Amino acid sequence: MTAQSEPPHAARRAYPSVPRQVYLLGTCLVDSFYPQAGMDAIRLLEAQGIEVVFPQAQTCCGQPAWNSGYDEEARSVARQQLHAFAADIPVVVMMSSCAGMVHKEYPLLFRGQPEEAQAIALAQRTYEFSEFLVDVIGVETLMGTATDAGSAALTVALHTSCSARRSMGVAEQHRTLVENLPAVTLVEPERVTECCGFGGTFAVKQADISAAMAADKAAAVAATGCDLLTSADCGCLMNISGTLSKQGKEIPAQHLASLLYQRLYATEGES
Amino acid sequence: MSSRERILARLRQAAVGDSPRVPQAVSSDRVWPAPDKADWLDALCQNLRDNHAEVLLTDQQTWMADLLARLQKYNVSRLLCGNHDTAARLQQYIQSQSDDIDTQRVTTDIEKEVIFQQVDAGFSVASAALAETGSLVIETGPQEPRTVSLVPPLNIILVRQSQLQADFSAWAASTSVPDPMPTNLLLISGPSKTADIQQTLAYGAHGPKSLIVVMLTDA
Amino acid sequence: MAESMIKLRDELDAEQQDFSDMQQQHFKVRARMALENDALRNSFRGASDFLMAKRASVFPDDEALQALRSRGEAIRQHSLNHLPDLLETLEKNLTANGIRVHWAETADEACALIHGILADNNARTVVKGKSMVSEEIELNHYLQEKGIECLESDMGEYLVQLAGETPSHIIMPAIHKNKEQIARLMHGRAETADGQGVPYTEDVDELIGNARAILREKFMNADAGISGVNMAVANTGTLCLVENEGNGRMTTTVPKLHIAVTGIEKVVEDLADVPELLTLLTRSATGQKISTYFNMISGPKKNDELDGPEQVHLVLVDNGRSRIFNHPVLQPTLQCIRCGACMNHCPVYARVGGHAYGSTYPGPIGQVVTPQIGGLDNNGDMLSACSLNGACGEACPVRIPLPALIRELRHEANHPQFINAADADLTRVKQRGAKRSLGESIIWKGWALAHRYPPLYQMMSRSIAIGRGLLSGSLGNRLLAPWTDSRTAPKAAAQSLHQMVKKRGVASQPGQHKEHEQ
Ligand code: SF4
């Protein structure tokens, strides 16, 4: 971590003890493009004795519209999530950017609206996936439940998204999880704190700039010589690995949940 | 209505406090660490040297001899001083020791051609020094003209160890702050410099190329 | 003239023409031109890396840094909370100190005021210290048309003026040029007072030495000096200038007449507010504990003083700031102390550089200030050049939430209600709604509809899965071109998570019991 980071997230948030039940907010990108990561997250949480609830009524957190300045549209979609995640149990979010949307932005989005109190309450019980694992469950507990310790050596490049680093402040949690995996060597690309150029609609509206940023990030990832690229944000993963493969450098990419599940439990052979 | 009145009216129309940010009271507690008093001298010297200044650690007895040696090394032939007692003593000393250095005290309006084209070095006396940043406080005035520490290529500033303070915050909160403020108060922390060409440092951008700090220690 | 010199001058003229042509282009075109210019990209990448590392090196302790940033924020917010009162106090105390205060509502009024002061004093030649506000109001251009020579004296500004360009960074104006380019420029265009050229050199010390000689001559002879102001202290009636070169001191000390020009937001209440803002400014800007000079001016030369300007004036410029001040969300824009850290940390700025923005203030703070001063119609396009990655907000020494402000401006730009520049509602950005496009708003309406109704959403995500083959076809290629020009198309999974979860029998409501796994 550089001297420029915000104070560690744990210092700003109080965490509950391990709950019996949690919601999983899968996010729309995981839903369509990385559903296996969602399944892996569910199994990982279940392995901790936590029951996972996945509301079929969930859609998207509303961030794309909010970031584009379409507040009304964002609010109407966010309202649907307030309904879908209504019960007072923790919400675990598969991506940092969506976690940041709910945790940080919902209170702003609903400021002065009838649902303001509901939005604030949801924000307070919303956790990013790795944050939940590290700060609520605990790394030692998590690693203690592992059933597969004999995995082959693997070098993993971690890309921490900007929302993980700056909005949620959970970059350390991501590192901790990867570092603690047996037989895994963590490497970080050069200029690790720099944006990969995804930025949602930015990638479309400023395609040239976005592509230039992605090319630099892809080169930095390739230069690590890693076997695998991981991140807890699928937008970044799609962006970096899509750029890598266009350049003819095929490096497998996995959501952090899949990496964790496969390295800790894969021999259970669950489909 | 004048522009002034229209601007002020628009500002007064704003609902301050309506914005989502919380107005905070500014406290005077220190938030940035300052060096310990025991380290002030070292910190000051180190910071000045880091900024390319030369520090002459000397004392009340030998400073004039030490400075003269430096002036000779810099080939100074014309030295301009403020009009204060310290400068008077320096002038007397130099005149008694060397015929090569023409030392003058400014007593009348400074002629631009002279100071820009003929003076090699300027001698000023600081009223305080700030350890944390390596800065010298110069209060300009009739005895301490502004251009003496600005125009000549070699800038010499004398300061006493007893005038050291932790940092600018400490100075601003102390009784050292002149009231009223002089027309021009300066913090000087090195020779003039620029990094405007490809981030490459070059000294003597417009002002002095070199700074010698004459530090009179208590000993 | 030697043939090689004629050739060099022609080349420099052509480059200047290219520059002004480029400035006429749309943001996207300028950005693409910058991306394709390797020398430019190297200059900016190198400068960003250098400045970020320098800043980090003077903030070794994160806790102290965060506390200092909070203090900086508090000081600036306190100043803004009392802005009209502080401006009046400042005026009163400056006047008592013998500094004359003028107020300008617009850029034009500010230029006219300054010209008036110069004309009253028969000033024909002016040296300028660094002042972004004077760039903002396009003062040089105005004075030139009135026949007044206005020479920039900050080394970077001098080089940029010599090239016929504009600054590409608010702290390091010539950051876009490398040594070789500057060597050609100085050799081709710089002239000493007696009309001599300067020899070609790529040695930085020599280059600076040549410029020094030219500029010292100018300082000595100028009729007036015009400078900016970094902070104005209300309680003492003091103007503070931060600089390394000494040109600021020259400008405010040597000529008989000194005119300072600044935005109305630059005021702070007390001397006690200054040290922390100063240390935040220099550490954030260039990674210096302090600048070489901190110049505090509280009056013109007194009768018994031997040098200094006989007159000092301050021109307080509004130029849209009182509107920013009235905006319920965007007011923190005015907290800015113009350190440039946000641009140094911005990955977009590092790639396209300052000129791509086509505005006086580039980078994140430029994206926030420019549309508010100049209106959204002409300046709204740069708002999309941000991935909202947050690096700027994290670096800002006074904690301006820059990404949130950029987002808010997108909201203003796309607002369904259009208001024009003449609108009296000061709580809104000039030309609100100017960037709303029918097509885009329909897309977002459709998007919202699809994501508001879960069955519709699930149908859509299933069709993404089914249609995933189609996306690699020609229609898909065209649709996805902005993405697929440099990336392979993302491949949708055969089954959505919604479907997989359902199949596995994961509860959809708390309290529902999990069904048996298949
Ligand atoms: S917005 Fe913040 S970081 Fe950017 S120039 Fe202003 S003070 Fe510096």
Coordinates of N, CA, C and O in Angstrom, one line a residue, chain A residues 196-251:
Chain A
C196 N -7.6 0.2 -14.6 CA -7.3 -0.6 -15.8 C -8.0 0.0 -17.1 O -7.9 -0.5 -18.2
G197 N -8.8 1.1 -16.9 CA -9.5 1.7 -18.0 C -10.9 1.2 -18.3 O -11.5 1.6 -19.2
F198 N -11.4 0.4 -17.4 CA -12.8 -0.1 -17.6 C -13.8 1.0 -17.4 O -14.3 1.6 -18.3
G199 N -14.1 1.3 -16.1 CA -15.0 2.5 -15.8 C -16.3 2.4 -16.4 O -16.9 3.5 -16.7
G200 N -16.9 1.2 -16.6 CA -18.3 1.1 -17.1 C -18.5 1.8 -18.5 O -17.8 1.4 -19.4
T201 N -19.4 2.8 -18.6 CA -19.7 3.4 -19.9 C -18.5 4.2 -20.4 O -18.4 4.5 -21.6
F202 N -17.5 4.4 -19.5 CA -16.3 5.1 -20.0 C -15.6 4.3 -21.1 O -15.1 4.9 -22.1
A203 N -15.6 3.0 -21.0 CA -15.0 2.1 -21.9 C -15.6 2.3 -23.3 O -15.0 2.0 -24.4
V204 N -16.9 2.7 -23.3 CA -17.6 2.8 -24.6 C -17.5 4.3 -25.1 O -17.2 4.6 -26.2
K205 N -17.7 5.2 -24.1 CA -17.8 6.6 -24.5 C -16.4 7.2 -24.8 O -16.3 8.1 -25.6
Q206 N -15.4 6.7 -24.2 CA -14.0 7.1 -24.5 C -13.2 5.9 -24.8 O -12.2 5.6 -24.1
A207 N -13.6 5.2 -25.9 CA -13.0 3.9 -26.2 C -11.5 4.0 -26.4 O -10.7 3.1 -26.0
D208 N -11.0 5.1 -27.0 CA -9.6 5.2 -27.3 C -8.8 5.3 -26.0 O -7.7 4.6 -25.9
I209 N -9.2 6.2 -25.1 CA -8.5 6.3 -23.9 C -8.5 5.1 -23.1 O -7.5 4.6 -22.5
S210 N -9.7 4.5 -23.0 CA -9.9 3.3 -22.2 C -9.0 2.2 -22.8 O -8.4 1.4 -22.0
A211 N -8.9 2.0 -24.1 CA -8.1 1.0 -24.7 C -6.6 1.2 -24.4 O -5.9 0.3 -24.1
A212 N -6.2 2.5 -24.4 CA -4.8 2.8 -24.0 C -4.5 2.4 -22.6 O -3.4 1.8 -22.3
M213 N -5.4 2.7 -21.7 CA -5.2 2.3 -20.3 C -5.2 0.8 -20.2 O -4.4 0.2 -19.4
A214 N -6.1 0.1 -20.8 CA -6.2 -1.3 -20.8 C -5.0 -2.0 -21.3 O -4.4 -3.0 -20.8
A215 N -4.4 -1.4 -22.4 CA -3.2 -2.0 -23.0 C -2.0 -1.9 -22.0 O -1.3 -2.9 -21.9
D216 N -1.9 -0.8 -21.3 CA -0.8 -0.7 -20.3 C -1.0 -1.7 -19.2 O -0.1 -2.3 -18.7
K217 N -2.3 -1.8 -18.7 CA -2.5 -2.7 -17.6 C -2.2 -4.1 -18.0 O -1.6 -4.9 -17.3
A218 N -2.7 -4.5 -19.2 CA -2.5 -5.8 -19.7 C -1.0 -6.1 -19.8 O -0.5 -7.2 -19.4
A219 N -0.2 -5.2 -20.3 CA 1.2 -5.4 -20.4 C 1.8 -5.6 -19.1 O 2.7 -6.4 -18.9
A220 N 1.4 -4.8 -18.1 CA 1.9 -4.9 -16.7 C 1.6 -6.3 -16.1 O 2.4 -6.9 -15.4
V221 N 0.4 -6.7 -16.4 CA 0.0 -8.1 -15.9 C 0.8 -9.1 -16.6 O 1.3 -10.0 -15.9
A222 N 1.0 -9.0 -17.9 CA 1.7 -10.0 -18.6 C 3.2 -10.1 -18.1 O 3.8 -11.1 -18.0
A223 N 3.7 -8.9 -17.8 CA 5.1 -8.8 -17.3 C 5.3 -9.5 -16.0 O 6.5 -9.7 -15.6
T224 N 4.3 -9.7 -15.2 CA 4.5 -10.4 -13.9 C 4.8 -11.9 -14.1 O 5.3 -12.5 -13.2
G225 N 4.5 -12.4 -15.3 CA 4.8 -13.8 -15.6 C 3.8 -14.7 -14.8 O 4.1 -15.9 -14.6
C226 N 2.6 -14.2 -14.5 CA 1.7 -15.0 -13.7 C 1.1 -16.2 -14.5 O 1.0 -16.1 -15.7
D227 N 0.6 -17.1 -13.7 CA -0.2 -18.2 -14.3 C -1.7 -17.9 -14.4 O -2.4 -18.4 -15.3
L228 N -2.1 -16.9 -13.6 CA -3.5 -16.6 -13.5 C -3.7 -15.2 -13.1 O -2.9 -14.7 -12.3
L229 N -4.7 -14.6 -13.6 CA -5.1 -13.2 -13.2 C -6.4 -13.3 -12.4 O -7.3 -14.0 -12.8
T230 N -6.4 -12.6 -11.2 CA -7.6 -12.6 -10.5 C -8.0 -11.2 -10.0 O -7.1 -10.3 -10.0
S231 N -9.3 -11.0 -9.8 CA -9.8 -9.8 -9.3 C -11.2 -10.0 -8.7 O -11.8 -11.1 -9.0
A232 N -11.7 -9.1 -7.9 CA -13.0 -9.3 -7.5 C -14.0 -8.4 -8.2 O -15.1 -8.1 -7.8
D233 N -13.5 -7.8 -9.3 CA -14.4 -7.0 -10.2 C -14.4 -7.5 -11.6 O -13.3 -7.6 -12.2
C234 N -15.5 -8.0 -12.1 CA -15.6 -8.6 -13.4 C -15.4 -7.7 -14.5 O -15.0 -8.1 -15.6
G235 N -15.8 -6.4 -14.3 CA -15.6 -5.4 -15.4 C -14.1 -5.4 -15.7 O -13.7 -5.4 -16.9
C236 N -13.3 -5.2 -14.7 CA -11.8 -5.2 -14.8 C -11.3 -6.5 -15.5 O -10.5 -6.5 -16.4
L237 N -11.8 -7.6 -15.0 CA -11.4 -8.9 -15.5 C -11.6 -9.0 -17.0 O -10.8 -9.4 -17.8
M238 N -12.9 -8.6 -17.4 CA -13.2 -8.7 -18.8 C -12.3 -7.8 -19.6 O -11.9 -8.1 -20.7
N239 N -12.1 -6.6 -19.1 CA -11.3 -5.6 -19.8 C -9.9 -6.1 -19.9 O -9.3 -6.1 -21.1
I240 N -9.3 -6.5 -18.8 CA -7.8 -6.9 -18.9 C -7.6 -8.2 -19.7 O -6.8 -8.3 -20.6
S241 N -8.5 -9.2 -19.4 CA -8.2 -10.4 -20.1 C -8.6 -10.4 -21.5 O -8.0 -11.0 -22.4
G242 N -9.7 -9.5 -21.8 CA -10.1 -9.3 -23.2 C -8.9 -8.7 -24.0 O -8.7 -9.0 -25.2
T243 N -8.3 -7.7 -23.4 CA -7.1 -7.0 -24.0 C -6.0 -8.0 -24.2 O -5.4 -8.0 -25.3
L244 N -5.7 -8.8 -23.2 CA -4.6 -9.7 -23.3 C -4.8 -10.7 -24.4 O -3.9 -11.0 -25.2
S245 N -6.0 -11.2 -24.5 CA -6.3 -12.2 -25.5 C -6.3 -11.6 -26.9 O -5.8 -12.3 -27.9
K246 N -6.7 -10.4 -27.0 CA -6.6 -9.7 -28.3 C -5.2 -9.6 -28.8 O -4.8 -9.6 -29.9
Q247 N -4.3 -9.4 -27.8 CA -2.9 -9.3 -28.0 C -2.2 -10.6 -28.2 O -1.0 -10.7 -28.3
G248 N -3.0 -11.7 -28.1 CA -2.5 -13.0 -28.2 C -1.8 -13.6 -27.0 O -1.1 -14.6 -27.1
K249 N -2.0 -12.9 -25.9 CA -1.4 -13.4 -24.6 C -2.6 -14.0 -23.8 O -3.3 -13.3 -23.2
E250 N -2.7 -15.3 -23.8 CA -3.8 -15.9 -23.1 C -3.4 -16.2 -21.7 O -2.6 -17.1 -21.4
I251 N -3.9 -15.5 -20.8 CA -3.7 -15.7 -19.4 C -5.1 -16.0 -18.7 O -6.0 -15.1 -18.9

